[in-house]
CSV table of C-alpha atoms in Angstrom, one decimal:
chain,number,residue,atom,x,y,z
A,30,MET,CA,-43.2,14.7,-2.3
A,31,GLU,CA,-40.1,13.5,-4.1
A,32,LEU,CA,-41.0,15.6,-7.1
A,33,LEU,CA,-41.4,18.7,-5.0
A,34,VAL,CA,-38.0,18.2,-3.4
A,35,LEU,CA,-36.3,17.8,-6.7
A,36,LEU,CA,-38.0,20.9,-8.1
A,37,SER,CA,-36.8,22.8,-5.1
A,38,LEU,CA,-33.3,21.6,-5.6
A,39,CYS,CA,-33.4,22.6,-9.3
A,40,LEU,CA,-34.7,26.1,-8.3
A,41,LEU,CA,-31.9,26.5,-5.8
A,42,THR,CA,-29.4,25.5,-8.4
A,43,PHE,CA,-30.9,27.9,-10.9
A,44,ILE,CA,-30.5,30.9,-8.5
A,45,GLY,CA,-26.9,30.0,-7.9
A,46,LYS,CA,-27.0,28.7,-4.3
A,47,THR,CA,-26.1,25.1,-4.9
A,48,PHE,CA,-22.4,24.2,-4.4
A,49,GLY,CA,-21.3,27.8,-4.9
A,50,ASP,CA,-19.8,30.0,-2.3
A,51,ASP,CA,-22.2,28.6,0.3
A,52,SER,CA,-21.0,25.0,0.0
A,53,ILE,CA,-18.5,23.4,2.5
A,54,LYS,CA,-15.7,21.4,1.0
A,55,ILE,CA,-14.3,18.5,3.1
A,56,THR,CA,-11.3,16.3,2.1
A,57,ILE,CA,-10.3,13.2,4.1
A,58,LYS,CA,-8.3,10.0,3.6
A,59,GLU,CA,-10.1,6.7,2.9
A,60,ASP,CA,-11.2,4.6,5.9
A,61,GLU,CA,-11.4,7.6,8.2
A,62,ASP,CA,-14.7,8.5,9.9
A,63,ILE,CA,-16.3,11.8,8.9
A,64,ILE,CA,-19.1,14.0,10.4
A,65,LEU,CA,-21.1,16.0,7.8
A,66,ASN,CA,-22.3,19.0,9.8
A,67,CYS,CA,-25.8,20.3,9.3
A,68,SER,CA,-27.3,22.7,11.8
A,69,PHE,CA,-30.4,24.9,11.5
A,70,GLU,CA,-30.2,26.7,14.8
A,71,LYS,CA,-33.8,25.8,15.7
A,72,ASP,CA,-35.6,22.9,17.2
A,73,ILE,CA,-36.2,20.3,14.4
A,74,THR,CA,-37.7,17.6,16.5
A,75,GLY,CA,-40.5,16.0,14.6
A,76,HIS,CA,-39.4,17.5,11.3
A,77,ARG,CA,-38.2,15.7,8.2
A,78,ILE,CA,-34.5,15.8,7.5
A,79,GLU,CA,-33.2,14.4,4.2
A,80,TRP,CA,-29.6,13.8,3.2
A,81,LYS,CA,-28.9,13.3,-0.5
A,82,LYS,CA,-25.7,12.5,-2.4
A,83,ASP,CA,-25.7,13.8,-5.9
A,84,TYR,CA,-29.4,14.3,-5.6
A,85,LYS,CA,-30.0,10.6,-4.6
A,86,ASP,CA,-31.4,9.6,-1.2
A,87,VAL,CA,-28.9,8.5,1.3
A,88,PHE,CA,-30.5,8.9,4.7
A,89,TYR,CA,-33.5,10.6,6.3
A,90,PHE,CA,-35.6,10.6,9.4
A,91,ASP,CA,-39.2,11.4,8.9
A,92,PHE,CA,-41.9,13.3,10.9
A,93,ARG,CA,-42.2,12.0,14.5
A,94,LYS,CA,-40.4,8.7,13.6
A,95,GLU,CA,-37.7,7.7,16.1
A,96,ASP,CA,-35.8,5.4,13.7
A,97,PRO,CA,-34.0,6.9,10.7
A,98,THR,CA,-34.1,5.3,7.2
A,99,VAL,CA,-31.1,4.5,5.1
A,100,GLU,CA,-32.0,4.5,1.4
A,101,ASP,CA,-28.6,3.7,-0.2
A,102,PRO,CA,-27.4,0.1,0.5
A,103,LYS,CA,-23.8,1.3,0.4
A,104,PHE,CA,-24.4,3.3,3.5
A,105,LYS,CA,-26.1,0.6,5.5
A,106,ASP,CA,-24.7,0.2,9.0
A,107,ARG,CA,-22.2,3.0,8.2
A,108,VAL,CA,-24.4,6.2,8.7
A,109,ALA,CA,-25.6,7.5,12.1
A,110,HIS,CA,-27.2,10.7,13.3
A,111,PHE,CA,-27.3,12.4,16.7
A,112,SER,CA,-31.0,12.2,17.7
A,113,GLU,CA,-30.4,13.8,21.1
A,114,ASP,CA,-29.2,17.0,19.3
A,115,LEU,CA,-32.4,17.6,17.2
A,116,LYS,CA,-33.7,20.1,19.8
A,117,SER,CA,-30.8,22.3,19.2
A,118,GLY,CA,-31.2,22.0,15.4
A,119,ASP,CA,-28.3,19.6,14.8
A,120,ALA,CA,-29.1,17.2,11.9
A,121,SER,CA,-25.4,16.2,11.3
A,122,ILE,CA,-24.6,12.6,10.3
A,123,LYS,CA,-21.5,10.5,10.8
A,124,ILE,CA,-20.1,8.2,8.0
A,125,LYS,CA,-18.0,5.4,9.3
A,126,GLY,CA,-15.0,4.2,7.3
A,127,ALA,CA,-15.4,6.6,4.4
A,128,LYS,CA,-14.7,5.2,0.9
A,129,VAL,CA,-13.6,6.8,-2.3
A,130,SER,CA,-17.0,6.0,-3.7
A,131,ASP,CA,-18.5,8.2,-1.0
A,132,SER,CA,-17.1,11.3,-2.7
A,133,GLY,CA,-19.7,13.6,-4.0
A,134,LYS,CA,-22.0,16.5,-3.3
A,135,TYR,CA,-24.2,16.1,-0.3
A,136,THR,CA,-27.4,18.1,0.5
A,137,CYS,CA,-29.0,18.3,3.9
A,138,LEU,CA,-32.7,19.4,3.6
A,139,HIS,CA,-35.0,20.6,6.3
A,140,ILE,CA,-38.7,20.1,5.7
A,141,ASN,CA,-40.9,21.3,8.5
A,142,GLN,CA,-44.3,20.2,7.2
A,143,PRO,CA,-45.5,17.2,5.2
A,144,GLY,CA,-46.0,17.9,1.5
A,145,LYS,CA,-44.1,21.2,1.7
A,146,ALA,CA,-40.9,22.2,0.0
A,147,PRO,CA,-37.6,22.3,2.0
A,148,VAL,CA,-37.4,25.5,4.0
A,149,ASP,CA,-33.6,25.3,4.4
A,150,GLN,CA,-30.6,23.3,3.3
A,151,ARG,CA,-26.9,22.9,3.9
A,152,LEU,CA,-24.4,22.0,1.1
A,153,ILE,CA,-21.3,19.9,1.5
A,154,GLU,CA,-18.8,18.6,-1.1
A,155,LEU,CA,-16.9,15.6,0.2
A,156,THR,CA,-13.7,14.2,-1.3
A,157,VAL,CA,-12.4,10.9,0.0
A,158,GLY,CA,-8.8,10.2,-1.2
A,159,THR,CA,-6.1,7.6,-1.0
A,160,CYS,CA,-2.3,8.1,-0.7
A,161,PRO,CA,-0.5,5.1,-2.1
A,162,LYS,CA,3.3,5.1,-1.7
A,163,PRO,CA,5.0,4.9,-5.2
A,164,ASP,CA,7.5,2.2,-6.1
A,165,ILE,CA,10.8,2.7,-7.9
A,166,SER,CA,12.8,0.2,-10.0
A,167,ALA,CA,15.7,0.3,-12.4
A,168,LEU,CA,15.0,-1.3,-15.8
A,169,GLU,CA,17.2,-2.0,-18.9
A,170,ILE,CA,20.0,0.0,-20.4
A,171,LYS,CA,18.9,2.4,-23.1
A,172,ASP,CA,20.3,5.4,-25.1
A,173,GLY,CA,23.5,5.5,-23.0
A,174,GLY,CA,21.6,5.6,-19.8
A,175,ARG,CA,19.3,3.5,-17.8
A,176,GLN,CA,15.5,3.3,-17.6
A,177,VAL,CA,13.9,4.0,-14.2
A,178,GLU,CA,10.2,3.1,-13.6
A,179,CYS,CA,7.9,4.7,-11.1
A,180,THR,CA,4.5,3.1,-10.3
A,181,ALA,CA,1.6,3.9,-8.0
A,182,VAL,CA,-1.6,1.8,-7.6
A,183,GLY,CA,-5.0,2.8,-6.2
A,184,ALA,CA,-4.7,6.6,-6.0
A,185,PHE,CA,-7.6,9.1,-5.8
A,186,PRO,CA,-8.0,11.9,-6.8
A,187,GLN,CA,-5.7,11.5,-9.9
A,188,PRO,CA,-2.3,12.6,-8.7
A,189,LYS,CA,0.9,13.7,-10.6
A,190,MET,CA,3.9,11.4,-10.7
A,191,GLU,CA,7.6,12.6,-11.1
A,192,LEU,CA,11.0,11.0,-11.0
A,193,LYS,CA,13.6,13.2,-9.2
A,194,ASN,CA,17.3,13.0,-8.1
A,195,ASP,CA,18.7,14.1,-4.8
A,196,ALA,CA,19.1,17.7,-6.2
A,197,ASP,CA,15.3,17.7,-6.6
A,198,VAL,CA,15.6,17.8,-10.4
A,199,ALA,CA,12.7,16.2,-12.2
A,200,PHE,CA,13.3,14.1,-15.3
A,201,LYS,CA,11.1,14.2,-18.4
A,202,PRO,CA,9.3,10.9,-18.8
A,203,GLU,CA,9.4,8.9,-22.1
A,204,VAL,CA,6.4,6.9,-20.9
A,205,TYR,CA,3.5,8.3,-18.7
A,206,LYS,CA,0.3,6.3,-18.5
A,207,VAL,CA,-2.7,6.6,-16.3
A,208,PHE,CA,-5.2,3.7,-15.9
A,209,GLN,CA,-8.6,4.0,-14.2
A,210,ASN,CA,-9.6,1.1,-12.1
A,211,GLY,CA,-13.1,1.7,-10.8
A,212,SER,CA,-12.8,4.8,-8.7
A,213,TYR,CA,-9.0,4.6,-8.4
A,214,PHE,CA,-6.1,5.6,-10.7
A,215,ASP,CA,-2.9,3.6,-11.4
A,216,ILE,CA,0.1,5.4,-12.8
A,217,VAL,CA,3.2,4.2,-14.6
A,218,LEU,CA,6.1,6.5,-15.4
A,219,ILE,CA,9.4,5.6,-17.2
A,220,ALA,CA,12.3,8.0,-17.7
A,221,VAL,CA,16.0,7.6,-18.8
A,222,VAL,CA,18.8,8.8,-16.5
A,223,THR,CA,22.4,9.0,-17.6
A,224,GLU,CA,24.3,9.5,-14.4
A,225,GLU,CA,24.9,7.3,-11.4
A,226,GLY,CA,23.1,8.5,-8.3
A,227,TYR,CA,20.2,8.2,-6.0
A,228,TYR,CA,16.7,8.7,-7.4
A,229,HIS,CA,13.2,8.7,-6.0
A,230,CYS,CA,9.6,8.9,-7.2
A,231,VAL,CA,7.2,11.7,-6.0
A,232,LEU,CA,3.4,11.4,-6.1
A,233,THR,CA,1.7,14.8,-5.7
A,234,GLN,CA,-1.9,15.4,-4.5
A,235,LYS,CA,-2.7,18.9,-3.6
A,236,ASP,CA,-5.7,18.2,-1.4
A,237,ILE,CA,-5.0,14.9,0.3
A,238,CYS,CA,-1.5,13.9,1.1
A,239,HIS,CA,0.4,16.7,-0.8
A,240,GLN,CA,3.5,14.7,-1.6
A,241,ILE,CA,4.3,11.0,-1.1
A,242,PHE,CA,7.9,9.7,-1.7
A,243,SER,CA,9.2,6.3,-2.7
A,244,LYS,CA,12.4,5.0,-1.2
A,245,ARG,CA,15.7,6.4,-2.5
A,246,SER,CA,17.2,3.9,-5.0
A,247,LYS,CA,20.8,4.0,-6.3
A,248,VAL,CA,20.9,3.6,-10.1
A,249,LEU,CA,24.1,2.2,-11.7
A,250,MET,CA,25.2,2.7,-15.3
A,251,THR,CA,26.6,0.0,-17.7
A,252,SER,CA,30.3,0.3,-16.9
A,253,GLU,CA,29.7,0.4,-13.2
A,254,ILE,CA,27.5,-2.7,-13.4
A,255,ALA,CA,30.2,-4.5,-15.4
A,256,GLY,CA,32.8,-3.5,-12.8
A,257,HIS,CA,30.6,-4.8,-10.0
A,258,LEU,CA,30.0,-8.0,-11.9
A,259,GLU,CA,33.8,-8.5,-12.4
A,260,ILE,CA,34.3,-8.1,-8.6
A,261,VAL,CA,31.6,-10.6,-7.9
A,262,ILE,CA,33.1,-13.1,-10.4
A,263,ILE,CA,36.6,-12.7,-8.8
A,264,ILE,CA,35.3,-13.3,-5.4
A,265,ALA,CA,33.4,-16.4,-6.5
A,266,ILE,CA,36.6,-17.8,-8.1
A,267,VAL,CA,38.6,-17.2,-5.0
A,268,LEU,CA,36.0,-18.8,-2.8
A,269,ALA,CA,35.9,-21.8,-5.1
A,270,ILE,CA,39.7,-22.2,-5.0
A,271,ALA,CA,39.6,-21.9,-1.2
A,272,ALA,CA,36.9,-24.6,-1.1
A,273,VAL,CA,39.0,-27.0,-3.2
A,274,VAL,CA,42.1,-26.4,-1.0
A,275,LEU,CA,40.0,-27.1,2.1
A,276,VAL,CA,38.7,-30.3,0.6
A,277,ILE,CA,42.3,-31.5,-0.3
A,278,VAL,CA,43.5,-30.6,3.2
A,279,ALA,CA,40.6,-32.4,4.8
A,280,VAL,CA,41.2,-35.6,2.7
A,281,GLY,CA,44.9,-35.5,3.5
A,282,LEU,CA,44.2,-35.2,7.2
A,283,ALA,CA,41.7,-38.0,7.1
A,284,ALA,CA,44.2,-40.3,5.3
A,285,ALA,CA,46.9,-39.5,7.8
A,286,LEU,CA,44.6,-40.2,10.7
A,287,ILE,CA,43.5,-43.5,9.3
A,288,TYR,CA,47.2,-44.6,8.8
A,289,THR,CA,48.1,-43.6,12.3
A,290,CYS,CA,45.2,-45.4,13.8
A,291,LYS,CA,46.1,-48.6,11.9
A,292,LYS,CA,49.8,-48.4,12.9
A,293,TYR,CA,49.2,-48.0,16.6
A,294,ASN,CA,46.2,-50.2,16.9
A,295,PRO,CA,46.7,-52.5,20.0
A,296,ARG,CA,45.1,-55.5,18.2
A,297,ASN,CA,47.6,-55.4,15.4
A,298,ASN,CA,50.4,-55.4,18.0
A,299,GLU,CA,48.9,-58.4,19.8
A,300,ARG,CA,48.7,-60.3,16.6
A,301,SER,CA,52.3,-59.5,15.8
A,302,SER,CA,53.5,-60.6,19.2
A,303,THR,CA,51.6,-63.9,19.1
A,304,SER,CA,53.1,-64.7,15.7
A,305,VAL,CA,56.7,-64.1,17.0
A,306,LYS,CA,56.1,-66.4,20.0
A,307,SER,CA,54.7,-69.1,17.8
A,308,ASN,CA,57.8,-69.1,15.6
A,309,LEU,CA,60.1,-69.2,18.6
A,310,SER,CA,58.3,-72.2,20.0
A,311,GLU,CA,58.5,-74.1,16.8
A,312,GLU,CA,62.2,-73.4,16.5
A,313,SER,CA,63.0,-74.5,20.1
A,314,LEU,CA,61.2,-77.8,19.6
A,315,GLY,CA,63.1,-78.5,16.5
A,316,MET,CA,60.0,-78.7,14.5
A,317,PRO,CA,60.4,-78.0,10.9
A,318,LYS,CA,59.0,-74.7,9.8
A,319,LEU,CA,56.1,-75.1,7.4
A,320,LEU,CA,56.4,-73.3,4.2
A,321,SER,CA,53.4,-71.5,3.2
């Protein structure tokens, strides 16, 4: 049976019907649900319907069996069909939370009798993409300008990266690298700009998100950076001097307060009064004053 289906697919490919003008192309973002439509406009109850991805079994429901079978473990608990619509010829399936790895060419085959070749098919080409937001950062000074880096991680399909200013002028990169990480692409771009201004990175995907922009980032040149640094240093010195003055004033106020408290302390006044009275008593009694 499997050999017969494969031979039928090869024959359809040979006569130019597979993924040509008759195929349906669908593009969605990762983690979205997608329905792959397959309708034969006839009652297919009790018939065998097979869904294949790149000619490998994904999902099928067999003759007079109520429960479908999921062949590919990657689709387990993620694929469902609409059994109530079989009478109207609808053999569509729903893929939950589509992944980049789900991208590929799907074939929906209708087999009306056991051991026979498919009598009809529907062809769908699915692309599941991602839209990462690029990051921008200023690097070191170089060649009278400043290096600016754009990075994007986990993109699919492979996009194009550009560095632009607010006038929408793109800058030629001196470094442009693309790394493939499983099904995804990581991109690094480095370009040199020679004027102060605001710049941003642009990631372009024609079929998925079209264009994704990084934040606008102001890039400073060497002299401007030095000028800003001088201002920061001057402010730091002024703040340090102010802190020292405040400490001196605080210490002076504390010393004055301590002196005032000692001078007007009632206990000190009582001791002084008692000493005077004692001296007067000794003098009035004619007692000789003891020398200390």
